[in-house]
Every structure is written in C-alpha cells, then in structure tokens.
Amino acid sequence: MTDETSGSKPPSRRPTRARAAMREQVDAIFTQWQTERPDIDPSPVHIYGLIGRIQMQCTALIDEALAPFELTRGTYDVLTALRRAGAPYSLSPKQIAQSLLLSGAGLTSRLNKLEAQNYLARLPEPNDRRTLRVQLTSAGETVINEAIPRVFDVQRELLAPLGPEGQQRLMQELMRFADVIDGRQSEIKIDTVPVVE
Amino acid sequence: MTDETSGSKPPSRRPTRARAAMREQVDAIFTQWQTERPDIDPSPVHIYGLIGRIQMQCTALIDEALAPFELTRGTYDVLTALRRAGAPYSLSPKQIAQSLLLSGAGLTSRLNKLEAQNYLARLPEPNDRRTLRVQLTSAGETVINEAIPRVFDVQRELLAPLGPEGQQRLMQELMRFADVIDGRQSEIKIDTVPVVE
DNA sequence: CGCAGATCATTCGATATCTAATGATTTCGC
DNA sequence: GCGAAATCATTAGATATCGAATGATCTGCG
C-alpha cells in the first residue's frame, strides 16, 4: 500500500506504517527532480506538495464527518453560507454562487439536491421575479446546526497538536503567502471549489 | 512571465482592487461565525480557509502555464511522473496511479488522452501480460521537458516575494502540520487529486 | 411609453473523476 | 501440475463540475 515510486534507491527503512508519509513523499520527489533535472531549481516542490497533500487529507476527514448527515462538502458549503448570513437564513442564488466561487450551473445542481432533501426552499423574491430567496427550512437549520460543530471539531482536533503558538505561526505564514498572492495583478480565474468554511 | 529575480520592480502597483482579498474573505467569515455561533470556536477558519484559497489560485496559474502545451494538470502529472522516473521514462499504470493518488479508471482516461496526443506509448511488459510499460515518446519527452520549467517558474515567482527566509519558515510550519496529520492512526481515504509536482 | 440590452436562474453538452464490474493473466496451496 | 485466489487494466455507470445557450424579467435611454 505504501507508495515508493520507482525510485533510485530501495527503501532502507522498515515499512512501519508510514510515519511521516507526506514529508517523505515530497522529499523523494524533490530528490528525483534534483537528479533528473539538475538545471532547474525544484525548491517549490516542498511547499506546493505539502499544501496539496494537507488539503487532501483534511477534506477526506471532513467528508467523513459529513456523511452521517447525508451532506457532501458541496451541499454543506451551501448550508453554511446560508447559516452564516444570519436569520432569516436566506440569500439569492447569485450571492451564494459568488460566495462559494461556484458557477451558476453548479449552484443550481446543489440547490436541487438540498431542496429534494428538504433542507432549503426556493421562495420568490417579491420585487424581482428574475431571482429567488433561497432559505433554510427548519430541517435545514437543524442539520446544519448539528453538522457545523462536527466539522469544526475535526478541523480543530487536527490542528491541536501544533499548540496555540504553532497554529499562530502557521497562520501567520499562510497569511503572508496569501497577501503575496493577492498582491499580484490578479486577473486570476478561480476554478476549483474545495473551500469548506 | 515577468522575470523579476532581483530588483525592486513590481509589475504594476495598482492597489485599487482588493489588496488582501483572501485575508479579508477569511476574516469576514471568521467574524460571521463569531456572531452567528458564539458557542463554537471558529479558530480553524483562518488556516483551512487560507490553504484552500492559496491552492485554488496556484492551480489556476499552473493551468494557465500548461495551456500552451495542450496539457492539463492531470495529464501533466502523468508526464512528470514518467519524467521523474528517469530514462527510459517508463512505469506501469499501477505505479503511476499510486504515485498520483489516482484511481485506475482515472489513469486509464489520462493515458488515453496522452496516447492520442502521441506523448506516450503503451508497450507490452515482457514478463507479465497483465500489465504494461507506459513510456514517454520523444514528442512526450520534448513537451514535458519544456513544460516543467514553466510550471516551476510560475511556482517560484509566486513564492519569491516571501524571500528565502520566508519560504523556509512557511515550509517549516507546513512540515510540522503535515507530520501531525501523518501521526494520526491514519485510516484516511484520499479522494481528490490536485497535486501538481 | 417602449424597446434594447443587462441580469438572473436554469438547461444542455462536455469533461474529469469515482466505485464496481469485467476479463485477462499470474501466483500459490495442495 | 492444477484450480482457486490475487492482480492488473479497462469498461460501465454515476456524480459533480464547467462554459455556453436559453428564456424570463428588469432597467434605462430615447
């Protein structure tokens, strides 16, 4: 089950159940690049490789936490957007799509599922018949109120071993990077939508 | 694109648009949770929100860099796996799928595309007719050798403003987090596959 | 007023992925 | 040796997304 992509050297360590799997995977890739393309500087490999792997693991855990509620990350995100908006927990589809960085078509699909689950209703908007008021039903309110703490628990538990200072440092470094990215000319199109919040 | 390795010559300082968009978005969500669910501790929001947004932006930039080669992140990942393996640039489908954390079906689909583009060939494996040797063609070798530096350039350029120490600190914090995640009992299923390396 | 263009949700067709089933081939227990 | 079980790539069917086209409704300019 352990990975070991046809590397240069056979693994010297006993397969004691990958102890630092992500780090080792990323290190191995770094080393392969060094020998295969010594002309290019592979220094970004560590940061991007780790970010990708961390996110995969976290989203997998969140999916697990959401399964008992018959929610996916996608539908959970819609419900949280409504819940965060505060009473009466209603937003227009356009608002939701923008907040989730999702296409209109994608949102329609999520709304259909959630409406079928009776977690939300599409109400008419009195003054503009082009749009809607998407609103949590009381069932939707219940389910999202229960699901939210489970997701936060999973996320907090994962971070806990870092300690408050470790989390603070990680957050600080991520913010610096985020600011740097924002500081670009930034006609960047966003196209995947994994953000759970 | 802009080759700013040294001097202080930002491409264009136009602070009119959102200057710290990610940070502000995440802060806003954090605040909404504080008022809407004061009973739960929303501290994870910053870290996970930033990781998600950072990754989205990075992958969007990489897609852009790959477009001229008619490659997607998915097909690029297959070619890099082969390229990293070293001459003669061949691996079995199973090896590639494991290295990319991809299902067999997903890999078959990527291989079909790349074979149609004449970037790789499926050769028989002499001693085991169940499997194959997937090998870069010379066209595939050429295209991946050109594409790799472009992707690394994009990634490096994005990190550059952090400076060597900033990158070091970010990497260190990410490694700590990755190790913490690995240290769990780890019956975690991985299900999305965005890692470009 | 009244119509041209903007805005909005939805539908449509395409793409990329997953899991499960399939069929070919190899390995192993006896 | 041989047949059952494992291994491997592929196919089939399902899901989630996207961009573009569609149709309904609003807005603003003459």
Coordinates of C-alpha atoms (C1' of nucleotides) in Angstrom, one line a residue:
Chain A
M1 CA 0.0 0.0 0.0
T2 CA 2.9 2.3 0.6
D3 CA 3.8 4.3 -2.4
E4 CA 7.5 4.1 -3.3
T5 CA 7.5 5.3 -6.9
S6 CA 10.3 3.5 -8.8
G7 CA 13.0 5.5 -7.0
S8 CA 16.7 5.5 -7.3
K9 CA 17.4 3.7 -4.0
P10 CA 15.4 0.9 -2.4
P11 CA 13.7 1.9 0.8
S12 CA 16.1 1.3 3.6
R13 CA 13.5 1.6 6.4
R14 CA 11.1 -1.0 7.6
P15 CA 7.6 -0.3 6.5
T16 CA 6.4 0.6 10.0
R17 CA 3.3 2.2 8.7
A18 CA 4.3 5.5 7.1
R19 CA 5.4 7.7 9.9
A20 CA 5.9 10.9 8.0
A21 CA 4.4 10.0 4.8
M22 CA 3.8 13.4 3.3
R23 CA 7.2 14.7 4.1
E24 CA 8.9 11.6 2.8
Q25 CA 6.8 11.6 -0.4
V26 CA 7.6 15.3 -1.0
D27 CA 11.3 14.8 -0.2
A28 CA 11.5 11.9 -2.6
I29 CA 10.0 13.9 -5.4
F30 CA 12.4 16.8 -4.6
T31 CA 15.4 14.4 -4.8
Q32 CA 14.2 12.9 -8.1
W33 CA 14.0 16.3 -9.7
Q34 CA 17.4 17.2 -8.5
T35 CA 18.9 14.2 -10.2
E36 CA 16.7 14.3 -13.3
R37 CA 16.7 18.0 -14.0
P38 CA 19.7 19.4 -12.2
D39 CA 19.2 22.5 -14.4
I40 CA 16.1 23.7 -12.6
D41 CA 15.6 24.7 -9.0
P42 CA 12.9 22.4 -7.5
S43 CA 12.6 24.4 -4.3
P44 CA 8.8 25.0 -4.8
V45 CA 8.1 21.3 -4.6
H46 CA 8.1 21.1 -0.8
I47 CA 5.6 24.0 -0.2
Y48 CA 3.2 23.2 -3.0
G49 CA 3.4 19.4 -2.5
L50 CA 2.7 19.8 1.2
I51 CA -0.2 22.2 0.7
G52 CA -1.8 19.8 -1.7
R53 CA -1.4 16.8 0.5
I54 CA -2.6 18.6 3.6
Q55 CA -5.7 19.7 1.9
M56 CA -6.5 16.3 0.5
Q57 CA -6.2 14.7 4.0
C58 CA -8.3 17.4 5.6
T59 CA -11.1 17.3 3.0
A60 CA -11.2 13.5 3.3
L61 CA -11.7 13.8 7.1
I62 CA -14.4 16.4 6.6
D63 CA -16.3 14.2 4.1
E64 CA -16.2 11.5 6.7
A65 CA -17.7 13.9 9.3
L66 CA -20.4 15.0 7.0
A67 CA -21.5 11.5 5.8
P68 CA -23.8 10.9 8.7
F69 CA -25.8 14.0 7.8
E70 CA -26.1 12.9 4.2
L71 CA -24.2 16.0 3.2
T72 CA -21.3 16.5 0.9
R73 CA -18.7 19.3 1.1
G74 CA -20.6 21.0 -1.7
T75 CA -24.0 20.9 -0.1
Y76 CA -22.5 21.6 3.3
D77 CA -21.0 24.8 1.9
V78 CA -24.3 26.0 0.6
L79 CA -26.0 25.4 4.0
T80 CA -23.2 27.2 5.9
A81 CA -23.3 30.2 3.6
L82 CA -27.0 30.5 4.5
R83 CA -26.4 29.9 8.1
R84 CA -23.6 32.4 8.3
A85 CA -25.9 35.0 6.7
G86 CA -27.9 35.0 9.9
A87 CA -31.7 34.9 10.3
P88 CA -33.8 34.5 8.3
Y89 CA -31.1 32.4 6.6
S90 CA -31.8 33.4 3.1
L91 CA -29.7 34.5 0.2
S92 CA -30.1 34.8 -3.5
P93 CA -28.6 32.1 -5.7
K94 CA -26.2 34.6 -7.2
Q95 CA -25.0 35.6 -3.7
I96 CA -24.4 32.0 -2.8
A97 CA -22.6 31.2 -6.0
Q98 CA -20.2 34.2 -5.6
S99 CA -19.5 33.4 -2.0
L100 CA -18.6 29.8 -2.9
L101 CA -16.7 30.7 -6.0
L102 CA -19.1 28.3 -7.9
S103 CA -20.6 28.5 -11.3
G104 CA -24.3 29.2 -11.6
A105 CA -24.9 25.8 -13.1
G106 CA -23.1 24.2 -10.2
L107 CA -25.1 26.0 -7.7
T108 CA -28.4 25.1 -9.4
S109 CA -27.4 21.5 -9.0
R110 CA -26.6 21.8 -5.4
L111 CA -29.8 23.6 -4.7
N112 CA -31.8 20.9 -6.4
K113 CA -30.3 18.3 -4.1
L114 CA -30.8 20.3 -1.0
E115 CA -34.3 21.2 -1.9
A116 CA -35.0 17.5 -2.5
Q117 CA -33.6 16.8 0.9
N118 CA -36.0 19.5 2.2
Y119 CA -33.1 21.4 3.7
L120 CA -33.9 24.6 1.9
A121 CA -36.7 26.2 -0.1
R122 CA -36.7 28.4 -3.1
L123 CA -39.0 31.3 -2.4
P124 CA -40.0 34.1 -4.8
E125 CA -38.3 37.4 -4.4
P126 CA -41.1 40.0 -4.1
N127 CA -39.6 42.8 -6.1
D128 CA -37.6 40.9 -8.7
R129 CA -39.0 37.8 -10.4
R130 CA -35.7 37.0 -12.1
T131 CA -34.2 35.9 -8.8
L132 CA -35.1 33.9 -5.7
R133 CA -34.8 33.8 -2.0
V134 CA -33.1 30.6 -1.1
Q135 CA -33.9 29.9 2.5
L136 CA -33.1 27.2 5.1
T137 CA -36.1 25.1 6.1
S138 CA -36.3 24.3 9.8
A139 CA -34.9 20.8 8.9
G140 CA -32.1 22.5 7.1
E141 CA -31.5 24.7 10.1
T142 CA -31.4 21.7 12.4
V143 CA -29.0 19.7 10.2
I144 CA -26.5 22.5 9.6
N145 CA -26.5 23.5 13.3
E146 CA -25.5 19.9 14.1
A147 CA -23.1 19.5 11.3
I148 CA -21.1 22.7 11.8
P149 CA -19.6 21.8 15.2
R150 CA -18.7 18.3 13.9
V151 CA -16.7 19.9 11.1
F152 CA -15.0 22.4 13.3
D153 CA -14.2 19.7 15.8
V154 CA -12.4 17.7 13.1
Q155 CA -10.5 20.7 12.0
R156 CA -9.6 21.8 15.5
E157 CA -8.5 18.3 16.5
L158 CA -6.2 18.0 13.6
L159 CA -4.6 21.3 14.5
A160 CA -4.5 20.8 18.2
P161 CA -1.1 19.0 18.4
L162 CA 0.5 22.1 17.0
G163 CA -0.4 24.0 20.1
P164 CA -1.6 27.6 20.1
E165 CA 1.7 29.0 19.2
G166 CA 2.3 26.6 16.4
Q167 CA -1.1 27.3 15.0
Q168 CA -0.4 31.0 15.2
R169 CA 2.9 30.7 13.4
L170 CA 1.3 28.5 10.6
M171 CA -1.5 31.1 10.2
Q172 CA 0.9 33.9 10.1
E173 CA 3.0 32.3 7.4
L174 CA -0.1 31.4 5.4
M175 CA -1.3 35.0 5.6
R176 CA 2.0 36.3 4.3
F177 CA 1.8 34.0 1.4
A178 CA -1.9 34.8 0.8
D179 CA -1.1 38.5 0.8
V180 CA 1.7 38.0 -1.7
I181 CA -0.6 36.2 -4.0
D182 CA -3.3 38.9 -3.7
G183 CA -0.6 41.5 -4.4
R184 CA -0.3 40.3 -8.0
Q185 CA -2.0 41.9 -10.9
S186 CA -4.6 39.2 -10.1
E187 CA -6.8 38.7 -13.1
I188 CA -6.7 35.1 -11.9
K189 CA -9.6 32.9 -12.6
I190 CA -10.6 30.6 -9.8
D191 CA -11.8 27.2 -11.0
T192 CA -11.9 24.6 -8.3
V193 CA -14.1 24.9 -5.3
P194 CA -13.0 22.9 -2.4
V195 CA -13.2 25.6 0.3
V196 CA -15.1 24.3 3.3
E197 CA -15.9 27.0 5.8
Chain B
M1 CA 6.4 35.8 -17.2
T2 CA 8.0 38.8 -15.5
D3 CA 11.5 37.8 -14.8
E4 CA 12.0 39.8 -11.6
T5 CA 14.6 37.8 -9.8
S6 CA 16.4 40.8 -8.2
G7 CA 15.5 44.4 -8.5
S8 CA 12.6 46.2 -6.9
K9 CA 10.3 46.4 -9.9
P10 CA 6.8 45.3 -9.2
P11 CA 4.8 44.6 -12.3
S12 CA 2.2 47.3 -11.5
R13 CA 1.2 48.6 -8.2
R14 CA -2.5 49.1 -8.6
P15 CA -4.0 48.8 -5.1
T16 CA -7.4 49.8 -6.4
R17 CA -8.7 46.3 -6.4
A18 CA -8.9 44.1 -3.3
R19 CA -5.5 44.3 -1.8
A20 CA -5.7 41.4 0.6
A21 CA -8.7 39.6 -0.7
M22 CA -8.0 36.2 0.7
R23 CA -7.3 37.5 4.2
E24 CA -10.3 39.7 4.2
Q25 CA -12.6 37.0 2.9
V26 CA -11.4 34.7 5.6
D27 CA -11.6 37.3 8.3
A28 CA -15.1 38.1 7.3
I29 CA -16.2 34.5 7.6
F30 CA -14.5 34.2 10.9
T31 CA -16.4 37.2 12.2
Q32 CA -19.7 36.0 10.9
W33 CA -19.2 32.7 12.7
Q34 CA -18.4 34.6 15.9
T35 CA -21.7 36.4 15.8
E36 CA -23.8 33.6 14.5
R37 CA -22.4 30.7 16.5
P38 CA -20.7 32.2 19.6
D39 CA -20.8 28.8 21.1
I40 CA -18.2 27.3 18.8
D41 CA -14.6 28.3 18.4
P42 CA -14.1 29.2 14.8
S43 CA -10.3 29.4 15.1
P44 CA -9.7 26.8 12.3
V45 CA -11.4 29.0 9.8
H46 CA -8.3 31.0 9.1
I47 CA -5.9 28.2 8.4
Y48 CA -8.1 26.0 6.4
G49 CA -9.7 28.9 4.5
L50 CA -6.3 30.2 3.5
I51 CA -4.9 26.9 2.5
G52 CA -7.9 26.3 0.2
R53 CA -7.7 29.7 -1.4
I54 CA -4.0 29.6 -1.9
Q55 CA -4.3 26.3 -3.6
M56 CA -7.0 27.5 -5.9
Q57 CA -5.0 30.4 -7.0
C58 CA -1.9 28.4 -7.6
T59 CA -3.6 25.7 -9.6
A60 CA -5.3 28.4 -11.7
L61 CA -1.9 29.8 -12.6
I62 CA -0.5 26.4 -13.4
D63 CA -3.4 25.7 -15.7
E64 CA -2.6 28.9 -17.5
A65 CA 1.0 27.9 -17.9
L66 CA 0.1 24.5 -19.2
A67 CA -2.5 25.6 -21.7
P68 CA 0.0 26.4 -24.5
F69 CA 1.3 22.8 -24.3
E70 CA -2.3 21.4 -24.6
L71 CA -1.8 19.8 -21.2
T72 CA -4.0 19.8 -18.2
R73 CA -2.8 19.4 -14.6
G74 CA -3.9 15.8 -14.8
T75 CA -2.0 14.9 -18.0
Y76 CA 0.9 17.0 -16.9
D77 CA 1.1 15.0 -13.7
V78 CA 1.3 11.7 -15.6
L79 CA 4.1 13.0 -17.8
T80 CA 6.1 14.4 -14.8
A81 CA 5.8 11.0 -13.1
L82 CA 7.3 9.4 -16.1
R83 CA 10.0 12.0 -16.5
R84 CA 10.9 11.9 -12.8
A85 CA 11.4 8.2 -13.1
G86 CA 14.4 8.7 -15.3
A87 CA 15.4 7.1 -18.5
P88 CA 13.9 5.2 -20.2
Y89 CA 10.9 7.1 -18.8
S90 CA 8.6 4.2 -18.3
L91 CA 6.4 3.0 -15.5
S92 CA 3.5 0.6 -15.1
P93 CA 0.0 2.1 -14.9
K94 CA -0.3 0.9 -11.4
Q95 CA 2.8 2.7 -10.4
I96 CA 1.6 5.9 -11.9
A97 CA -1.8 5.7 -10.3
Q98 CA -0.3 5.1 -6.9
S99 CA 2.2 7.9 -7.2
L100 CA -0.6 10.3 -8.3
L101 CA -3.1 9.1 -5.8
L102 CA -5.5 8.4 -8.7
S103 CA -7.9 5.6 -9.4
G104 CA -7.1 3.1 -12.0
A105 CA -10.0 4.3 -14.1
G106 CA -8.9 7.9 -13.8
L107 CA -5.5 6.9 -15.0
T108 CA -6.8 4.9 -18.0
S109 CA -8.6 8.0 -19.1
R110 CA -5.5 10.2 -18.8
L111 CA -3.4 7.6 -20.6
N112 CA -5.9 7.5 -23.5
K113 CA -5.6 11.2 -23.9
L114 CA -1.9 11.3 -23.8
E115 CA -1.6 8.3 -26.1
A116 CA -3.9 10.1 -28.6
Q117 CA -1.6 13.2 -28.4
N118 CA 1.3 10.8 -29.1
Y119 CA 3.0 11.8 -25.9
L120 CA 3.3 8.3 -24.6
A121 CA 3.0 4.7 -25.7
R122 CA 1.7 1.6 -24.1
L123 CA 4.2 -1.1 -24.6
P124 CA 3.8 -4.7 -23.5
E125 CA 5.6 -5.8 -20.4
P126 CA 7.7 -8.9 -21.4
N127 CA 7.2 -11.0 -18.3
D128 CA 3.7 -10.1 -17.3
R129 CA 0.9 -9.8 -19.8
R130 CA -1.4 -8.3 -17.2
T131 CA 0.4 -5.1 -17.1
L132 CA 2.1 -2.6 -19.4
R133 CA 5.1 -0.3 -19.7
V134 CA 3.8 3.2 -20.2
Q135 CA 6.7 5.1 -21.8
L136 CA 7.2 8.7 -23.0
T137 CA 7.6 9.1 -26.7
S138 CA 10.2 11.5 -27.9
A139 CA 7.4 14.0 -28.5
G140 CA 6.3 13.5 -24.9
E141 CA 9.8 13.9 -23.7
T142 CA 10.1 17.2 -25.6
V143 CA 6.8 18.6 -24.4
I144 CA 7.4 17.7 -20.7
N145 CA 10.9 19.0 -20.8
E146 CA 9.6 22.3 -21.9
A147 CA 6.6 22.4 -19.7
I148 CA 8.3 21.6 -16.4
P149 CA 10.4 24.7 -16.2
R150 CA 7.4 26.8 -17.0
V151 CA 5.5 25.4 -14.1
F152 CA 8.4 25.7 -11.7
D153 CA 8.9 29.3 -12.8
V154 CA 5.3 30.1 -12.0
Q155 CA 5.5 28.5 -8.6
R156 CA 8.8 30.1 -7.8
E157 CA 7.7 33.5 -8.9
L158 CA 4.7 33.3 -6.7
L159 CA 6.9 32.4 -3.7
A160 CA 9.7 34.8 -4.5
P161 CA 8.3 37.9 -2.6
L162 CA 8.5 35.9 0.6
G163 CA 12.3 35.8 0.4
P164 CA 14.3 32.7 1.2
E165 CA 13.7 33.0 5.0
G166 CA 10.0 33.5 4.5
Q167 CA 9.8 30.4 2.3
Q168 CA 11.8 28.5 4.8
R169 CA 9.5 29.5 7.6
L170 CA 6.4 28.6 5.6
M171 CA 7.8 25.2 4.6
Q172 CA 8.8 24.5 8.2
E173 CA 5.3 25.2 9.5
L174 CA 3.7 23.2 6.7
M175 CA 6.0 20.3 7.5
R176 CA 5.0 20.4 11.2
F177 CA 1.4 20.3 10.2
A178 CA 2.0 17.5 7.7
D179 CA 3.8 15.5 10.4
V180 CA 0.9 16.0 12.8
I181 CA -1.6 14.7 10.2
D182 CA 0.6 11.7 9.4
G183 CA 0.9 10.9 13.0
R184 CA -2.8 10.1 13.3
Q185 CA -4.0 6.5 13.2
S186 CA -4.4 7.3 9.6
E187 CA -7.2 5.2 8.1
I188 CA -7.7 8.2 5.9
K189 CA -9.0 7.8 2.4
I190 CA -7.7 10.3 -0.1
D191 CA -10.2 11.3 -2.7
T192 CA -9.3 14.4 -4.6
V193 CA -6.2 14.6 -6.7
P194 CA -5.0 18.1 -7.3
V195 CA -1.3 17.7 -6.5
V196 CA 0.9 19.1 -9.2
E197 CA 4.5 18.2 -8.8
Chain C
dC1 C1' -44.0 54.6 -23.0
dG2 C1' -41.3 51.1 -25.3
dC3 C1' -37.9 48.6 -26.8
dA4 C1' -32.6 47.2 -26.5
dG5 C1' -29.5 45.5 -23.5
dA6 C1' -28.4 43.7 -18.9
dT7 C1' -29.2 40.4 -15.4
dC8 C1' -30.6 36.1 -13.5
dA9 C1' -31.6 31.1 -12.9
dT10 C1' -31.8 27.1 -15.4
dT11 C1' -30.8 23.6 -19.1
dC12 C1' -27.6 21.4 -22.2
dG13 C1' -23.5 19.1 -23.6
dA14 C1' -18.8 18.1 -22.4
dT15 C1' -15.2 16.7 -19.1
dA16 C1' -12.9 14.5 -15.2
dT17 C1' -13.3 11.8 -11.6
dC18 C1' -15.1 7.9 -8.6
dT19 C1' -16.6 2.9 -7.4
dA20 C1' -17.9 -1.5 -9.1
dA21 C1' -17.9 -5.0 -12.5
dT22 C1' -15.3 -7.4 -16.2
dG23 C1' -11.9 -10.1 -18.4
dA24 C1' -7.3 -11.5 -18.9
dT25 C1' -3.2 -13.3 -16.7
dT26 C1' -0.3 -14.8 -12.9
dT27 C1' 0.6 -16.9 -8.4
dC28 C1' 0.1 -20.1 -4.8
dG29 C1' -1.7 -24.1 -2.0
dC30 C1' -2.0 -28.6 -2.1
Chain D
dG1 C1' 0.6 -29.7 -12.1
dC2 C1' -4.0 -27.5 -11.3
dG3 C1' -7.6 -24.9 -9.9
dA4 C1' -8.8 -21.0 -6.7
dA5 C1' -7.5 -16.6 -5.5
dA6 C1' -5.0 -12.5 -6.4
dT7 C1' -3.5 -8.9 -9.5
dC8 C1' -4.0 -5.7 -13.2
dA9 C1' -6.1 -2.7 -16.9
dT10 C1' -10.2 -1.5 -18.7
dT11 C1' -15.2 -0.6 -19.2
dA12 C1' -19.6 0.8 -17.3
dG13 C1' -22.5 3.7 -14.7
dA14 C1' -22.8 7.6 -11.5
dT15 C1' -21.6 12.2 -9.8
dA16 C1' -20.0 17.0 -9.8
dT17 C1' -18.4 20.4 -12.1
dC18 C1' -17.8 23.9 -16.1
dG19 C1' -19.0 27.1 -20.2
dA20 C1' -22.4 28.4 -23.4
dA21 C1' -27.1 28.8 -24.8
dT22 C1' -31.9 29.8 -23.3
dG23 C1' -35.8 32.1 -21.6
dA24 C1' -37.7 35.2 -18.3
dT25 C1' -37.6 39.6 -16.3
dC26 C1' -35.9 44.1 -15.2
dT27 C1' -33.7 48.8 -16.4
dG28 C1' -32.6 52.8 -18.7
dC29 C1' -32.4 55.7 -22.7
dG30 C1' -34.8 57.8 -26.4

